[in-house]
């Protein structure tokens, strides 16, 4: 009986180890899925912000308002239409 009792805690430890490893794998998978989702949403937000900024700049150009460009405008390629209007 003593031999059986000493074997039971080892099996229990092995079962607990397997359970914890499985749980950690599930958690890692869920965190990776959430991380990917967050990065995707941030990328989408960046695109939407850029589109919104472009729309604002287009509206300003239609209204004839020439103000200081936004900080992001300096990072984008210069618009050939704007250079053409300034030289005319």
GROMACS .gro file of C-alpha atoms in nm, residues 46-58 69-80 82-83:
model
   27
   46UNK     CA    1  -0.427   5.499  -3.865
   47UNK     CA    2  -0.567   5.455  -4.213
   48UNK     CA    3  -0.893   5.623  -4.116
   49UNK     CA    4  -0.706   5.914  -3.956
   50UNK     CA    5  -0.498   5.957  -4.272
   51UNK     CA    6  -0.814   5.949  -4.484
   52UNK     CA    7  -0.981   6.202  -4.257
   53UNK     CA    8  -0.679   6.430  -4.271
   54UNK     CA    9  -0.676   6.407  -4.650
   55UNK     CA   10  -1.047   6.492  -4.661
   56UNK     CA   11  -0.989   6.794  -4.438
   57UNK     CA   12  -0.702   6.910  -4.658
   58UNK     CA   13  -0.918   6.864  -4.968
   69UNK     CA   14   0.009   7.204  -4.320
   70UNK     CA   15  -0.063   6.940  -4.064
   71UNK     CA   16   0.233   6.756  -3.911
   72UNK     CA   17   0.152   6.445  -4.114
   73UNK     CA   18   0.142   6.636  -4.441
   74UNK     CA   19   0.518   6.689  -4.427
   75UNK     CA   20   0.566   6.311  -4.407
   76UNK     CA   21   0.356   6.249  -4.718
   77UNK     CA   22   0.466   6.301  -5.076
   78UNK     CA   23   0.417   6.661  -5.190
   79UNK     CA   24   0.101   6.709  -5.390
   80UNK     CA   25   0.183   6.828  -5.741
   82UNK     CA   26  -0.065   7.226  -5.466
   83UNK     CA   27   0.271   7.321  -5.617
   0.00000   0.00000   0.00000
